[in-house]
Amino acid sequence: MNLTQSALFPSRARSLPGCAARVHAHLTALLRQGWQQWLLTLALVLLLTCPGTNAHAAEITVNQASIEASDEGYRLSVAYDFELNRGLEDALSRGVPLYFTTEVQLTRRRWYWFDESSVSVSRTVRISYNVLTRQYHTAISGQLQQSFTNLEDAMTLIRRPPRWIIADNNTLKAGDNYNVGLRMRLDVAQLPKPFQVNALNNSDWRLSSDWIEFTYKPE
């Protein structure tokens, strides 16, 4: 099924096992050709950086994801399903901004070498609360800003963000198959410094989707 038909494969949505498998296959072939021990170190690095290698409890669900070609470039449409836990709501109400980052990777299979990384981009949506005006504010990568009178309306922008151009028209090759990896996570690295240490040691702040994977074939 083509990705422009919203092809999202739930059976493969837990992680990206294909990444690790392809790394293993390439390295095995190179070792048979007499390459040296340093490949074992390289294998470890690559396996650890494959999307989905690190296990975690997913609390954000990716309900829909699709890519479509446009005059401006390739647009990503995505929808999430999740709720803020009590700890995050409390932090937000006290004026601590929350940052949700979506990461997207597109790779093209190559039989003779490692997969080609064609696209690797991210976008962050920020949500904050102004105690004085009692309004919630959202901003997408510091540009598009909106204000809301209640949290639920503000969260709608997080769960169903505007479509996003992830690549120019000349980035992808027509007729080739691309593996698309996508996830969204609460980005604690963008929190104010005093909150980062606490967030890293507090399970309330470990909010993320699993990596999901699907295939896109530009026409």
mmCIF file of C-alpha atoms in Angstrom:
data_model
loop_
_atom_site.group_PDB
_atom_site.id
_atom_site.type_symbol
_atom_site.label_atom_id
_atom_site.label_comp_id
_atom_site.label_asym_id
_atom_site.label_seq_id
_atom_site.Cartn_x
_atom_site.Cartn_y
_atom_site.Cartn_z
ATOM 1 C CA MET A 1 0.000 0.000 0.000
ATOM 2 C CA ASN A 2 1.343 3.389 -0.953
ATOM 3 C CA LEU A 3 2.135 5.849 1.815
ATOM 4 C CA THR A 4 0.024 8.576 0.215
ATOM 5 C CA GLN A 5 -2.907 6.312 1.078
ATOM 6 C CA SER A 6 -1.966 6.750 4.762
ATOM 7 C CA ALA A 7 -0.105 3.444 4.837
ATOM 8 C CA LEU A 8 0.749 2.891 8.474
ATOM 9 C CA PHE A 9 1.606 -0.652 9.518
ATOM 10 C CA PRO A 10 0.577 -1.280 13.159
ATOM 11 C CA SER A 11 2.270 -4.683 13.207
ATOM 12 C CA ARG A 12 5.621 -2.938 12.666
ATOM 13 C CA ALA A 13 4.962 0.070 14.864
ATOM 14 C CA ARG A 14 6.833 -1.142 17.956
ATOM 15 C CA SER A 15 10.322 -0.400 16.625
ATOM 16 C CA LEU A 16 12.530 -0.561 13.541
ATOM 17 C CA PRO A 17 13.928 -4.104 13.627
ATOM 18 C CA GLY A 18 14.779 -3.928 9.942
ATOM 19 C CA CYS A 19 17.497 -1.369 10.659
ATOM 20 C CA ALA A 20 19.432 -3.699 12.945
ATOM 21 C CA ALA A 21 18.923 -6.630 10.590
ATOM 22 C CA ARG A 22 20.298 -4.738 7.599
ATOM 23 C CA VAL A 23 23.324 -3.560 9.601
ATOM 24 C CA HIS A 24 24.038 -7.174 10.573
ATOM 25 C CA ALA A 25 23.733 -8.397 6.977
ATOM 26 C CA HIS A 26 26.087 -5.733 5.599
ATOM 27 C CA LEU A 27 28.718 -6.321 8.265
ATOM 28 C CA THR A 28 28.590 -10.091 7.829
ATOM 29 C CA ALA A 29 29.264 -9.684 4.121
ATOM 30 C CA LEU A 30 32.208 -7.354 4.780
ATOM 31 C CA LEU A 31 33.731 -9.686 7.350
ATOM 32 C CA ARG A 32 33.590 -12.545 4.847
ATOM 33 C CA GLN A 33 35.561 -10.362 2.474
ATOM 34 C CA GLY A 34 38.389 -10.045 5.025
ATOM 35 C CA TRP A 35 37.692 -6.669 6.616
ATOM 36 C CA GLN A 36 39.322 -6.072 9.995
ATOM 37 C CA GLN A 37 38.244 -6.151 13.649
ATOM 38 C CA TRP A 38 37.239 -2.492 13.715
ATOM 39 C CA LEU A 39 34.011 -3.506 12.011
ATOM 40 C CA LEU A 40 32.856 -5.083 15.277
ATOM 41 C CA THR A 41 33.106 -1.720 16.981
ATOM 42 C CA LEU A 42 31.316 -0.091 14.068
ATOM 43 C CA ALA A 43 28.545 -2.677 14.343
ATOM 44 C CA LEU A 44 27.967 -1.857 17.991
ATOM 45 C CA VAL A 45 27.737 1.858 17.266
ATOM 46 C CA LEU A 46 25.326 1.381 14.379
ATOM 47 C CA LEU A 47 23.078 -1.022 16.259
ATOM 48 C CA LEU A 48 22.825 1.342 19.211
ATOM 49 C CA THR A 49 21.882 4.244 16.945
ATOM 50 C CA CYS A 50 19.256 2.323 14.976
ATOM 51 C CA PRO A 51 15.809 3.806 15.670
ATOM 52 C CA GLY A 52 13.906 1.651 18.112
ATOM 53 C CA THR A 53 16.980 -0.099 19.549
ATOM 54 C CA ASN A 54 16.462 1.351 23.025
ATOM 55 C CA ALA A 55 13.438 -0.187 24.705
ATOM 56 C CA HIS A 56 10.976 2.093 26.474
ATOM 57 C CA ALA A 57 7.339 2.178 27.426
ATOM 58 C CA ALA A 58 5.522 4.056 24.695
ATOM 59 C CA GLU A 59 2.850 6.437 25.943
ATOM 60 C CA ILE A 60 2.270 8.336 22.695
ATOM 61 C CA THR A 61 0.466 6.498 19.899
ATOM 62 C CA VAL A 62 0.914 7.425 16.237
ATOM 63 C CA ASN A 63 -2.603 7.083 14.817
ATOM 64 C CA GLN A 64 -1.913 8.192 11.260
ATOM 65 C CA ALA A 65 1.058 9.162 9.116
ATOM 66 C CA SER A 66 1.322 9.889 5.420
ATOM 67 C CA ILE A 67 3.448 11.796 2.920
ATOM 68 C CA GLU A 68 2.201 13.575 -0.153
ATOM 69 C CA ALA A 69 3.988 15.441 -2.930
ATOM 70 C CA SER A 70 3.182 19.122 -3.433
ATOM 71 C CA ASP A 71 4.547 22.063 -5.391
ATOM 72 C CA GLU A 72 6.541 23.122 -2.311
ATOM 73 C CA GLY A 73 7.950 19.673 -1.531
ATOM 74 C CA TYR A 74 7.031 16.476 0.294
ATOM 75 C CA ARG A 75 4.540 17.106 3.108
ATOM 76 C CA LEU A 76 4.191 14.946 6.205
ATOM 77 C CA SER A 77 0.777 14.587 7.824
ATOM 78 C CA VAL A 78 0.674 12.917 11.244
ATOM 79 C CA ALA A 79 -1.740 12.473 14.154
ATOM 80 C CA TYR A 80 -0.939 11.384 17.717
ATOM 81 C CA ASP A 81 -2.996 10.150 20.645
ATOM 82 C CA PHE A 82 -1.871 10.784 24.236
ATOM 83 C CA GLU A 83 -2.652 12.653 27.445
ATOM 84 C CA LEU A 84 -0.436 14.635 29.776
ATOM 85 C CA ASN A 85 0.052 12.922 33.122
ATOM 86 C CA ARG A 86 -0.573 14.799 36.359
ATOM 87 C CA GLY A 87 3.092 15.651 36.861
ATOM 88 C CA LEU A 88 3.393 17.293 33.443
ATOM 89 C CA GLU A 89 0.112 19.180 33.859
ATOM 90 C CA ASP A 90 1.290 20.488 37.210
ATOM 91 C CA ALA A 91 4.648 21.615 35.786
ATOM 92 C CA LEU A 92 2.898 23.321 32.871
ATOM 93 C CA SER A 93 0.474 25.139 35.181
ATOM 94 C CA ARG A 94 3.453 26.469 37.139
ATOM 95 C CA GLY A 95 4.943 28.050 34.034
ATOM 96 C CA VAL A 96 7.318 25.302 32.861
ATOM 97 C CA PRO A 97 7.141 25.025 29.036
ATOM 98 C CA LEU A 98 6.935 21.571 27.438
ATOM 99 C CA TYR A 99 8.611 20.699 24.146
ATOM 100 C CA PHE A 100 7.425 17.903 21.844
ATOM 101 C CA THR A 101 9.842 16.963 19.073
ATOM 102 C CA THR A 102 8.958 14.862 16.027
ATOM 103 C CA GLU A 103 11.882 13.113 14.336
ATOM 104 C CA VAL A 104 11.671 11.833 10.758
ATOM 105 C CA GLN A 105 14.173 9.690 8.848
ATOM 106 C CA LEU A 106 13.934 8.539 5.244
ATOM 107 C CA THR A 107 16.380 5.906 3.973
ATOM 108 C CA ARG A 108 16.757 4.208 0.603
ATOM 109 C CA ARG A 109 17.850 0.576 0.334
ATOM 110 C CA ARG A 110 21.168 -0.117 -1.439
ATOM 111 C CA TRP A 111 22.184 -3.717 -2.065
ATOM 112 C CA TYR A 112 25.903 -2.931 -2.368
ATOM 113 C CA TRP A 113 26.399 -0.816 0.776
ATOM 114 C CA PHE A 114 24.626 0.621 3.803
ATOM 115 C CA ASP A 115 21.241 2.229 3.272
ATOM 116 C CA GLU A 116 21.367 5.782 1.998
ATOM 117 C CA SER A 117 20.071 8.379 4.457
ATOM 118 C CA SER A 118 18.039 10.742 2.286
ATOM 119 C CA VAL A 119 16.214 12.799 4.914
ATOM 120 C CA SER A 120 16.791 13.334 8.639
ATOM 121 C CA VAL A 121 14.784 16.214 10.072
ATOM 122 C CA SER A 122 12.964 17.212 13.243
ATOM 123 C CA ARG A 123 10.382 19.752 14.327
ATOM 124 C CA THR A 124 9.483 20.927 17.824
ATOM 125 C CA VAL A 125 6.134 22.157 19.137
ATOM 126 C CA ARG A 126 6.286 24.183 22.359
ATOM 127 C CA ILE A 127 3.392 24.577 24.769
ATOM 128 C CA SER A 128 3.428 26.979 27.725
ATOM 129 C CA TYR A 129 1.024 28.573 30.200
ATOM 130 C CA ASN A 130 0.906 32.217 31.229
ATOM 131 C CA VAL A 131 -0.216 32.425 34.845
ATOM 132 C CA LEU A 132 -1.149 36.127 34.570
ATOM 133 C CA THR A 133 -3.312 35.897 31.441
ATOM 134 C CA ARG A 134 -4.421 32.313 32.158
ATOM 135 C CA GLN A 135 -3.810 31.372 28.562
ATOM 136 C CA TYR A 136 -1.931 28.520 26.917
ATOM 137 C CA HIS A 137 0.463 29.333 24.101
ATOM 138 C CA THR A 138 1.837 27.037 21.417
ATOM 139 C CA ALA A 139 4.656 27.646 18.958
ATOM 140 C CA ILE A 140 5.998 25.421 16.183
ATOM 141 C CA SER A 141 9.796 25.619 15.957
ATOM 142 C CA GLY A 142 9.582 29.180 17.252
ATOM 143 C CA GLN A 143 7.473 30.411 14.322
ATOM 144 C CA LEU A 144 3.735 29.685 14.170
ATOM 145 C CA GLN A 145 2.235 30.852 17.482
ATOM 146 C CA GLN A 146 -1.303 30.487 18.790
ATOM 147 C CA SER A 147 -3.090 31.165 22.084
ATOM 148 C CA PHE A 148 -5.820 29.092 23.744
ATOM 149 C CA THR A 149 -8.050 29.556 26.776
ATOM 150 C CA ASN A 150 -7.922 25.894 27.822
ATOM 151 C CA LEU A 151 -5.417 23.041 27.800
ATOM 152 C CA GLU A 152 -7.472 20.647 25.683
ATOM 153 C CA ASP A 153 -7.622 23.061 22.738
ATOM 154 C CA ALA A 154 -3.890 23.723 23.010
ATOM 155 C CA MET A 155 -3.161 19.989 23.040
ATOM 156 C CA THR A 156 -5.111 19.589 19.797
ATOM 157 C CA LEU A 157 -2.286 21.394 17.987
ATOM 158 C CA ILE A 158 0.224 18.986 19.544
ATOM 159 C CA ARG A 159 -1.786 15.891 18.666
ATOM 160 C CA ARG A 160 -2.646 17.012 15.122
ATOM 161 C CA PRO A 161 0.075 19.469 14.056
ATOM 162 C CA PRO A 162 -0.076 21.257 10.694
ATOM 163 C CA ARG A 163 1.365 19.431 7.700
ATOM 164 C CA TRP A 164 5.096 19.853 7.410
ATOM 165 C CA ILE A 165 7.423 19.963 4.397
ATOM 166 C CA ILE A 166 10.168 17.451 5.243
ATOM 167 C CA ALA A 167 12.012 17.458 1.891
ATOM 168 C CA ASP A 168 12.337 19.478 -1.303
ATOM 169 C CA ASN A 169 10.974 18.127 -4.561
ATOM 170 C CA ASN A 170 14.428 17.164 -5.833
ATOM 171 C CA THR A 171 15.429 15.228 -2.691
ATOM 172 C CA LEU A 172 13.744 11.895 -3.468
ATOM 173 C CA LYS A 173 14.027 9.779 -6.609
ATOM 174 C CA ALA A 174 10.797 8.899 -8.358
ATOM 175 C CA GLY A 175 10.062 5.177 -8.425
ATOM 176 C CA ASP A 176 12.401 4.280 -5.554
ATOM 177 C CA ASN A 177 11.142 2.845 -2.269
ATOM 178 C CA TYR A 178 11.992 4.750 0.914
ATOM 179 C CA ASN A 179 11.732 3.470 4.454
ATOM 180 C CA VAL A 180 10.231 6.168 6.663
ATOM 181 C CA GLY A 181 10.911 6.151 10.410
ATOM 182 C CA LEU A 182 9.001 8.516 12.672
ATOM 183 C CA ARG A 183 8.513 9.177 16.376
ATOM 184 C CA MET A 184 7.502 11.979 18.739
ATOM 185 C CA ARG A 185 8.905 12.516 22.236
ATOM 186 C CA LEU A 186 8.860 14.992 25.085
ATOM 187 C CA ASP A 187 12.182 16.745 24.570
ATOM 188 C CA VAL A 188 13.644 17.296 28.041
ATOM 189 C CA ALA A 189 16.895 18.629 26.550
ATOM 190 C CA GLN A 190 15.077 21.869 25.712
ATOM 191 C CA LEU A 191 13.798 22.444 29.235
ATOM 192 C CA PRO A 192 15.313 25.210 31.375
ATOM 193 C CA LYS A 193 18.560 23.892 32.890
ATOM 194 C CA PRO A 194 17.301 23.568 36.498
ATOM 195 C CA PHE A 195 14.519 21.224 35.341
ATOM 196 C CA GLN A 196 16.613 18.959 33.116
ATOM 197 C CA VAL A 197 18.243 16.981 35.957
ATOM 198 C CA ASN A 198 14.911 16.409 37.681
ATOM 199 C CA ALA A 199 13.261 15.400 34.399
ATOM 200 C CA LEU A 200 15.934 12.799 33.660
ATOM 201 C CA ASN A 201 15.242 11.133 37.016
ATOM 202 C CA ASN A 202 11.450 11.434 36.971
ATOM 203 C CA SER A 203 9.326 8.891 35.107
ATOM 204 C CA ASP A 204 6.596 11.500 34.577
ATOM 205 C CA TRP A 205 8.855 13.121 31.984
ATOM 206 C CA ARG A 206 9.563 9.962 29.960
ATOM 207 C CA LEU A 207 6.893 10.504 27.371
ATOM 208 C CA SER A 208 7.501 9.174 23.866
ATOM 209 C CA SER A 209 6.051 7.152 21.034
ATOM 210 C CA ASP A 210 7.769 4.086 19.656
ATOM 211 C CA TRP A 211 9.443 4.477 16.304
ATOM 212 C CA ILE A 212 6.999 3.516 13.569
ATOM 213 C CA GLU A 213 8.074 2.491 10.095
ATOM 214 C CA PHE A 214 6.332 2.543 6.732
ATOM 215 C CA THR A 215 7.268 2.738 3.053
ATOM 216 C CA TYR A 216 6.882 5.632 0.658
ATOM 217 C CA LYS A 217 7.355 5.507 -3.131
ATOM 218 C CA PRO A 218 7.395 8.913 -4.855
ATOM 219 C CA GLU A 219 5.811 8.944 -8.288
#
